Amino acid sequence: MKAFVAGATGETGSRIVQELVKRQIPVRALVRDLEKAKGLLPDRVELVVGDVLQPESLAQAIGDSTVLLCATGASPSFDPTGPYKVDYEGTKNLVDVAKANNIQQFVLVTSLCVSKFFHPLNLFWLILVWKKQAEEYLQNSGLTYTIVRPGGLTNEENPQQVVMSVADSLFEGRISRTKVAQTCVEALFQPAAANKIVEVVAGPQAAEKSWEELFASVT
């Protein structure tokens, strides 16, 4: 296994890279700023310069990777096309290059509530709408996929257990970025994660379950 990570220098993406390194999985990290990436990511990670909005850069960057994890996302800005470009067009470009390179599994991080049009987050240039469009493009691609929809993201570590549920069943809750990263990496090893949308939050009252049990519980 060799993992290609898009959004590798972001808050969630960098944690995905760290989890992959912990599991001794070789990583190619797609970055736009090489110097920034060198300061953020572990030394053993292979850094490749490219941009999800430049498909020609992706074809070379993906190299001999066998799985792809995408944690890209538009940054809040005054550009009304940001979410359309990054969350939809960028993901679409990654899906296309994954298909062309016979990627074995595509793990995509989106968000809870992507199916709710009247959600406050859509005031940010319809960001949830474009994330949902990206999900559907991946689902229709023929690739083996796992779509991870986390609740509100936090940087704090805590001992709370992961709660995993089917699409459009969780509408509130929070989860640490590290647990989201663990969910993404575990999806590569759990056969029950294939071709599923999983929604994840964390809760102090949640029963402790293995990753195998969590993914198997989503049907």
PDB file of C-alpha atoms in Angstrom:
ATOM      1  CA  MET A   1       0.000   0.000   0.000  1.00  0.00           C
ATOM      2  CA  LYS A   2       1.149   3.511  -0.818  1.00  0.00           C
ATOM      3  CA  ALA A   3      -1.059   6.448   0.144  1.00  0.00           C
ATOM      4  CA  PHE A   4      -1.551   9.684  -1.769  1.00  0.00           C
ATOM      5  CA  VAL A   5      -2.904  12.440   0.498  1.00  0.00           C
ATOM      6  CA  ALA A   6      -4.537  15.593  -0.868  1.00  0.00           C
ATOM      7  CA  GLY A   7      -4.917  18.459   1.590  1.00  0.00           C
ATOM      8  CA  ALA A   8      -1.871  17.103   3.404  1.00  0.00           C
ATOM      9  CA  THR A   9      -0.878  20.372   5.082  1.00  0.00           C
ATOM     10  CA  GLY A  10      -4.366  21.133   6.407  1.00  0.00           C
ATOM     11  CA  GLU A  11      -5.433  20.573  10.013  1.00  0.00           C
ATOM     12  CA  THR A  12      -7.097  17.228   9.246  1.00  0.00           C
ATOM     13  CA  GLY A  13      -4.905  16.205   6.322  1.00  0.00           C
ATOM     14  CA  SER A  14      -1.679  16.551   8.314  1.00  0.00           C
ATOM     15  CA  ARG A  15      -3.127  14.262  10.980  1.00  0.00           C
ATOM     16  CA  ILE A  16      -4.047  11.715   8.302  1.00  0.00           C
ATOM     17  CA  VAL A  17      -0.432  11.790   7.132  1.00  0.00           C
ATOM     18  CA  GLN A  18       0.777  11.236  10.724  1.00  0.00           C
ATOM     19  CA  GLU A  19      -1.592   8.275  11.201  1.00  0.00           C
ATOM     20  CA  LEU A  20      -0.389   6.682   7.948  1.00  0.00           C
ATOM     21  CA  VAL A  21       3.246   7.123   9.005  1.00  0.00           C
ATOM     22  CA  LYS A  22       2.426   5.500  12.369  1.00  0.00           C
ATOM     23  CA  ARG A  23       1.097   2.500  10.458  1.00  0.00           C
ATOM     24  CA  GLN A  24       4.326   2.334   8.414  1.00  0.00           C
ATOM     25  CA  ILE A  25       2.454   3.141   5.195  1.00  0.00           C
ATOM     26  CA  PRO A  26       4.523   5.059   2.602  1.00  0.00           C
ATOM     27  CA  VAL A  27       2.971   8.470   1.898  1.00  0.00           C
ATOM     28  CA  ARG A  28       3.053  10.841  -1.060  1.00  0.00           C
ATOM     29  CA  ALA A  29       1.704  14.181   0.138  1.00  0.00           C
ATOM     30  CA  LEU A  30       0.274  16.611  -2.398  1.00  0.00           C
ATOM     31  CA  VAL A  31       1.338  20.127  -1.407  1.00  0.00           C
ATOM     32  CA  ARG A  32       1.272  23.560  -2.997  1.00  0.00           C
ATOM     33  CA  ASP A  33       3.935  25.090  -0.731  1.00  0.00           C
ATOM     34  CA  LEU A  34       6.992  22.876  -0.377  1.00  0.00           C
ATOM     35  CA  GLU A  35       8.653  24.904   2.395  1.00  0.00           C
ATOM     36  CA  LYS A  36       5.488  25.005   4.508  1.00  0.00           C
ATOM     37  CA  ALA A  37       5.069  21.253   4.068  1.00  0.00           C
ATOM     38  CA  LYS A  38       8.653  20.534   5.120  1.00  0.00           C
ATOM     39  CA  GLY A  39       8.001  22.295   8.414  1.00  0.00           C
ATOM     40  CA  LEU A  40       4.722  20.467   9.030  1.00  0.00           C
ATOM     41  CA  LEU A  41       5.048  16.878   7.866  1.00  0.00           C
ATOM     42  CA  PRO A  42       7.287  13.999   8.989  1.00  0.00           C
ATOM     43  CA  ASP A  43      10.639  13.643   7.210  1.00  0.00           C
ATOM     44  CA  ARG A  44       9.860  10.240   5.736  1.00  0.00           C
ATOM     45  CA  VAL A  45       6.891  11.616   3.755  1.00  0.00           C
ATOM     46  CA  GLU A  46       7.450  12.094   0.029  1.00  0.00           C
ATOM     47  CA  LEU A  47       6.365  15.639  -0.875  1.00  0.00           C
ATOM     48  CA  VAL A  48       5.006  16.257  -4.361  1.00  0.00           C
ATOM     49  CA  VAL A  49       4.024  19.705  -5.601  1.00  0.00           C
ATOM     50  CA  GLY A  50       0.660  20.040  -7.307  1.00  0.00           C
ATOM     51  CA  ASP A  51      -2.790  21.558  -7.123  1.00  0.00           C
ATOM     52  CA  VAL A  52      -6.177  19.848  -7.201  1.00  0.00           C
ATOM     53  CA  LEU A  53      -7.341  22.601  -9.567  1.00  0.00           C
ATOM     54  CA  GLN A  54      -4.594  21.716 -12.057  1.00  0.00           C
ATOM     55  CA  PRO A  55      -5.370  18.184 -13.309  1.00  0.00           C
ATOM     56  CA  GLU A  56      -2.143  17.985 -15.293  1.00  0.00           C
ATOM     57  CA  SER A  57      -0.145  18.383 -12.049  1.00  0.00           C
ATOM     58  CA  LEU A  58      -2.055  15.520 -10.406  1.00  0.00           C
ATOM     59  CA  ALA A  59      -1.258  12.929 -13.065  1.00  0.00           C
ATOM     60  CA  GLN A  60       2.446  13.238 -12.285  1.00  0.00           C
ATOM     61  CA  ALA A  61       2.047  13.727  -8.541  1.00  0.00           C
ATOM     62  CA  ILE A  62       0.053  10.564  -7.887  1.00  0.00           C
ATOM     63  CA  GLY A  63       2.960   8.379  -9.053  1.00  0.00           C
ATOM     64  CA  ASP A  64       2.761   4.760  -7.912  1.00  0.00           C
ATOM     65  CA  SER A  65       0.220   5.371  -5.127  1.00  0.00           C
ATOM     66  CA  THR A  66      -2.391   2.652  -4.573  1.00  0.00           C
ATOM     67  CA  VAL A  67      -4.887   4.458  -2.297  1.00  0.00           C
ATOM     68  CA  LEU A  68      -5.976   8.091  -2.128  1.00  0.00           C
ATOM     69  CA  LEU A  69      -7.190  10.109   0.861  1.00  0.00           C
ATOM     70  CA  CYS A  70      -8.705  13.532   0.282  1.00  0.00           C
ATOM     71  CA  ALA A  71      -9.018  16.089   3.091  1.00  0.00           C
ATOM     72  CA  THR A  72      -9.123  19.232   0.993  1.00  0.00           C
ATOM     73  CA  GLY A  73     -11.581  22.037   1.703  1.00  0.00           C
ATOM     74  CA  ALA A  74     -12.175  25.618   0.713  1.00  0.00           C
ATOM     75  CA  SER A  75     -10.900  28.186   3.197  1.00  0.00           C
ATOM     76  CA  PRO A  76     -13.348  30.874   4.310  1.00  0.00           C
ATOM     77  CA  SER A  77     -12.929  33.790   1.919  1.00  0.00           C
ATOM     78  CA  PHE A  78     -14.803  36.414  -0.059  1.00  0.00           C
ATOM     79  CA  ASP A  79     -14.458  34.317  -3.236  1.00  0.00           C
ATOM     80  CA  PRO A  80     -17.947  32.942  -3.973  1.00  0.00           C
ATOM     81  CA  THR A  81     -16.466  30.313  -6.290  1.00  0.00           C
ATOM     82  CA  GLY A  82     -14.112  28.885  -3.596  1.00  0.00           C
ATOM     83  CA  PRO A  83     -16.253  25.935  -2.424  1.00  0.00           C
ATOM     84  CA  TYR A  84     -17.310  25.117  -6.002  1.00  0.00           C
ATOM     85  CA  LYS A  85     -13.697  25.058  -7.175  1.00  0.00           C
ATOM     86  CA  VAL A  86     -12.009  23.325  -4.226  1.00  0.00           C
ATOM     87  CA  ASP A  87     -14.751  21.096  -2.813  1.00  0.00           C
ATOM     88  CA  TYR A  88     -16.282  20.050  -6.118  1.00  0.00           C
ATOM     89  CA  GLU A  89     -13.954  20.650  -9.078  1.00  0.00           C
ATOM     90  CA  GLY A  90     -10.846  19.757  -7.078  1.00  0.00           C
ATOM     91  CA  THR A  91     -12.332  16.517  -5.783  1.00  0.00           C
ATOM     92  CA  LYS A  92     -13.642  15.696  -9.265  1.00  0.00           C
ATOM     93  CA  ASN A  93     -10.111  16.108 -10.655  1.00  0.00           C
ATOM     94  CA  LEU A  94      -8.764  13.766  -7.971  1.00  0.00           C
ATOM     95  CA  VAL A  95     -11.432  11.158  -8.742  1.00  0.00           C
ATOM     96  CA  ASP A  96     -10.571  11.309 -12.443  1.00  0.00           C
ATOM     97  CA  VAL A  97      -6.840  10.866 -11.841  1.00  0.00           C
ATOM     98  CA  ALA A  98      -7.570   8.065  -9.342  1.00  0.00           C
ATOM     99  CA  LYS A  99      -9.580   6.214 -11.994  1.00  0.00           C
ATOM    100  CA  ALA A 100      -6.868   6.695 -14.604  1.00  0.00           C
ATOM    101  CA  ASN A 101      -4.277   5.282 -12.181  1.00  0.00           C
ATOM    102  CA  ASN A 102      -6.328   2.311 -10.925  1.00  0.00           C
ATOM    103  CA  ILE A 103      -6.432   3.558  -7.335  1.00  0.00           C
ATOM    104  CA  GLN A 104      -7.758   0.735  -5.139  1.00  0.00           C
ATOM    105  CA  GLN A 105      -9.664   2.898  -2.639  1.00  0.00           C
ATOM    106  CA  PHE A 106     -10.594   6.579  -2.385  1.00  0.00           C
ATOM    107  CA  VAL A 107     -11.309   7.990   1.087  1.00  0.00           C
ATOM    108  CA  LEU A 108     -13.039  11.379   1.065  1.00  0.00           C
ATOM    109  CA  VAL A 109     -13.629  13.638   4.069  1.00  0.00           C
ATOM    110  CA  THR A 110     -16.767  15.800   3.767  1.00  0.00           C
ATOM    111  CA  SER A 111     -19.123  16.907   6.577  1.00  0.00           C
ATOM    112  CA  LEU A 112     -22.253  16.114   8.506  1.00  0.00           C
ATOM    113  CA  CYS A 113     -25.415  17.717   7.115  1.00  0.00           C
ATOM    114  CA  VAL A 114     -24.307  17.821   3.457  1.00  0.00           C
ATOM    115  CA  SER A 115     -27.857  16.796   2.491  1.00  0.00           C
ATOM    116  CA  LYS A 116     -29.457  19.721   4.369  1.00  0.00           C
ATOM    117  CA  PHE A 117     -29.757  22.636   1.979  1.00  0.00           C
ATOM    118  CA  PHE A 118     -31.099  25.026   4.608  1.00  0.00           C
ATOM    119  CA  HIS A 119     -28.055  24.756   6.823  1.00  0.00           C
ATOM    120  CA  PRO A 120     -26.085  27.784   8.091  1.00  0.00           C
ATOM    121  CA  LEU A 121     -22.858  26.456   6.540  1.00  0.00           C
ATOM    122  CA  ASN A 122     -24.390  26.885   3.088  1.00  0.00           C
ATOM    123  CA  LEU A 123     -24.245  30.634   3.683  1.00  0.00           C
ATOM    124  CA  PHE A 124     -20.533  30.108   3.006  1.00  0.00           C
ATOM    125  CA  TRP A 125     -21.079  29.946  -0.768  1.00  0.00           C
ATOM    126  CA  LEU A 126     -23.073  26.661  -0.686  1.00  0.00           C
ATOM    127  CA  ILE A 127     -20.131  24.697   0.696  1.00  0.00           C
ATOM    128  CA  LEU A 128     -22.261  21.718   1.787  1.00  0.00           C
ATOM    129  CA  VAL A 129     -23.994  21.602  -1.585  1.00  0.00           C
ATOM    130  CA  TRP A 130     -20.662  21.308  -3.381  1.00  0.00           C
ATOM    131  CA  LYS A 131     -19.366  18.699  -0.915  1.00  0.00           C
ATOM    132  CA  LYS A 132     -22.497  16.630  -1.628  1.00  0.00           C
ATOM    133  CA  GLN A 133     -21.959  16.979  -5.385  1.00  0.00           C
ATOM    134  CA  ALA A 134     -18.383  15.756  -4.904  1.00  0.00           C
ATOM    135  CA  GLU A 135     -19.639  12.752  -2.911  1.00  0.00           C
ATOM    136  CA  GLU A 136     -22.029  11.828  -5.704  1.00  0.00           C
ATOM    137  CA  TYR A 137     -19.316  12.140  -8.348  1.00  0.00           C
ATOM    138  CA  LEU A 138     -17.128   9.747  -6.367  1.00  0.00           C
ATOM    139  CA  GLN A 139     -20.023   7.335  -5.760  1.00  0.00           C
ATOM    140  CA  ASN A 140     -20.741   7.197  -9.483  1.00  0.00           C
ATOM    141  CA  SER A 141     -17.092   6.809 -10.500  1.00  0.00           C
ATOM    142  CA  GLY A 142     -16.810   3.042 -10.171  1.00  0.00           C
ATOM    143  CA  LEU A 143     -13.960   3.432  -7.658  1.00  0.00           C
ATOM    144  CA  THR A 144     -14.064   1.697  -4.283  1.00  0.00           C
ATOM    145  CA  TYR A 145     -14.756   4.540  -1.884  1.00  0.00           C
ATOM    146  CA  THR A 146     -15.313   5.448   1.756  1.00  0.00           C
ATOM    147  CA  ILE A 147     -16.879   8.835   2.493  1.00  0.00           C
ATOM    148  CA  VAL A 148     -16.278  10.091   6.023  1.00  0.00           C
ATOM    149  CA  ARG A 149     -18.662  12.804   7.253  1.00  0.00           C
ATOM    150  CA  PRO A 150     -17.375  14.209  10.564  1.00  0.00           C
ATOM    151  CA  GLY A 151     -19.212  16.464  12.981  1.00  0.00           C
ATOM    152  CA  GLY A 152     -17.726  19.738  14.214  1.00  0.00           C
ATOM    153  CA  LEU A 153     -13.941  19.405  14.185  1.00  0.00           C
ATOM    154  CA  THR A 154     -11.824  20.073  17.257  1.00  0.00           C
ATOM    155  CA  ASN A 155      -8.060  20.086  17.757  1.00  0.00           C
ATOM    156  CA  GLU A 156      -8.221  18.876  21.367  1.00  0.00           C
ATOM    157  CA  GLU A 157      -7.492  15.255  22.128  1.00  0.00           C
ATOM    158  CA  ASN A 158      -9.927  13.464  24.423  1.00  0.00           C
ATOM    159  CA  PRO A 159     -10.748   9.864  25.413  1.00  0.00           C
ATOM    160  CA  GLN A 160     -14.281   9.968  23.984  1.00  0.00           C
ATOM    161  CA  GLN A 161     -15.326   7.021  21.847  1.00  0.00           C
ATOM    162  CA  VAL A 162     -16.174   7.318  18.165  1.00  0.00           C
ATOM    163  CA  VAL A 163     -19.860   7.079  17.284  1.00  0.00           C
ATOM    164  CA  MET A 164     -20.405   5.935  13.686  1.00  0.00           C
ATOM    165  CA  SER A 165     -23.702   5.989  11.847  1.00  0.00           C
ATOM    166  CA  VAL A 166     -25.307   5.774   8.399  1.00  0.00           C
ATOM    167  CA  ALA A 167     -25.707   8.703   6.015  1.00  0.00           C
ATOM    168  CA  ASP A 168     -28.081  11.493   7.022  1.00  0.00           C
ATOM    169  CA  SER A 169     -28.664  10.218  10.549  1.00  0.00           C
ATOM    170  CA  LEU A 170     -26.385  12.469  12.643  1.00  0.00           C
ATOM    171  CA  PHE A 171     -27.000  16.209  12.601  1.00  0.00           C
ATOM    172  CA  GLU A 172     -24.934  17.481  15.528  1.00  0.00           C
ATOM    173  CA  GLY A 173     -21.910  16.532  17.573  1.00  0.00           C
ATOM    174  CA  ARG A 174     -18.186  17.101  17.595  1.00  0.00           C
ATOM    175  CA  ILE A 175     -15.112  14.979  17.027  1.00  0.00           C
ATOM    176  CA  SER A 176     -11.362  15.526  17.222  1.00  0.00           C
ATOM    177  CA  ARG A 177      -9.446  15.789  13.961  1.00  0.00           C
ATOM    178  CA  THR A 178      -7.179  12.966  15.164  1.00  0.00           C
ATOM    179  CA  LYS A 179     -10.163  10.613  15.440  1.00  0.00           C
ATOM    180  CA  VAL A 180     -11.288  11.634  11.963  1.00  0.00           C
ATOM    181  CA  ALA A 181      -7.790  10.846  10.680  1.00  0.00           C
ATOM    182  CA  GLN A 182      -7.873   7.461  12.426  1.00  0.00           C
ATOM    183  CA  THR A 183     -11.272   6.728  10.866  1.00  0.00           C
ATOM    184  CA  CYS A 184      -9.913   7.518   7.396  1.00  0.00           C
ATOM    185  CA  VAL A 185      -6.838   5.324   7.782  1.00  0.00           C
ATOM    186  CA  GLU A 186      -8.782   2.457   9.374  1.00  0.00           C
ATOM    187  CA  ALA A 187     -11.154   2.534   6.389  1.00  0.00           C
ATOM    188  CA  LEU A 188      -8.234   1.276   4.281  1.00  0.00           C
ATOM    189  CA  PHE A 189      -7.965  -1.869   6.413  1.00  0.00           C
ATOM    190  CA  GLN A 190     -11.619  -2.677   7.072  1.00  0.00           C
ATOM    191  CA  PRO A 191     -13.422  -4.554   4.284  1.00  0.00           C
ATOM    192  CA  ALA A 192     -16.726  -3.341   5.785  1.00  0.00           C
ATOM    193  CA  ALA A 193     -15.731   0.260   4.976  1.00  0.00           C
ATOM    194  CA  ALA A 194     -15.911  -0.282   1.215  1.00  0.00           C
ATOM    195  CA  ASN A 195     -18.476   1.783  -0.703  1.00  0.00           C
ATOM    196  CA  LYS A 196     -20.016   3.339   2.391  1.00  0.00           C
ATOM    197  CA  ILE A 197     -20.805   6.779   3.719  1.00  0.00           C
ATOM    198  CA  VAL A 198     -20.082   6.901   7.447  1.00  0.00           C
ATOM    199  CA  GLU A 199     -20.972   9.769   9.764  1.00  0.00           C
ATOM    200  CA  VAL A 200     -18.744  10.177  12.810  1.00  0.00           C
ATOM    201  CA  VAL A 201     -18.895  12.121  16.050  1.00  0.00           C
ATOM    202  CA  ALA A 202     -17.496  11.339  19.504  1.00  0.00           C
ATOM    203  CA  GLY A 203     -19.374  11.014  22.742  1.00  0.00           C
ATOM    204  CA  PRO A 204     -18.532  10.493  26.423  1.00  0.00           C
ATOM    205  CA  GLN A 205     -21.430   8.050  26.812  1.00  0.00           C
ATOM    206  CA  ALA A 206     -20.636   5.995  23.710  1.00  0.00           C
ATOM    207  CA  ALA A 207     -19.912   2.298  24.110  1.00  0.00           C
ATOM    208  CA  GLU A 208     -16.401   1.231  23.211  1.00  0.00           C
ATOM    209  CA  LYS A 209     -16.363  -0.637  19.890  1.00  0.00           C
ATOM    210  CA  SER A 210     -13.610  -1.928  17.644  1.00  0.00           C
ATOM    211  CA  TRP A 211     -13.146  -0.336  14.220  1.00  0.00           C
ATOM    212  CA  GLU A 212     -14.396  -3.548  12.688  1.00  0.00           C
ATOM    213  CA  GLU A 213     -17.605  -3.316  14.718  1.00  0.00           C
ATOM    214  CA  LEU A 214     -18.043   0.375  13.906  1.00  0.00           C
ATOM    215  CA  PHE A 215     -17.785  -0.033  10.139  1.00  0.00           C
ATOM    216  CA  ALA A 216     -19.861  -3.238  10.174  1.00  0.00           C
ATOM    217  CA  SER A 217     -22.644  -1.420  12.027  1.00  0.00           C
ATOM    218  CA  VAL A 218     -23.184   0.935   9.075  1.00  0.00           C
ATOM    219  CA  THR A 219     -25.356  -0.894   6.560  1.00  0.00           C
TER     220      THR A 219
END
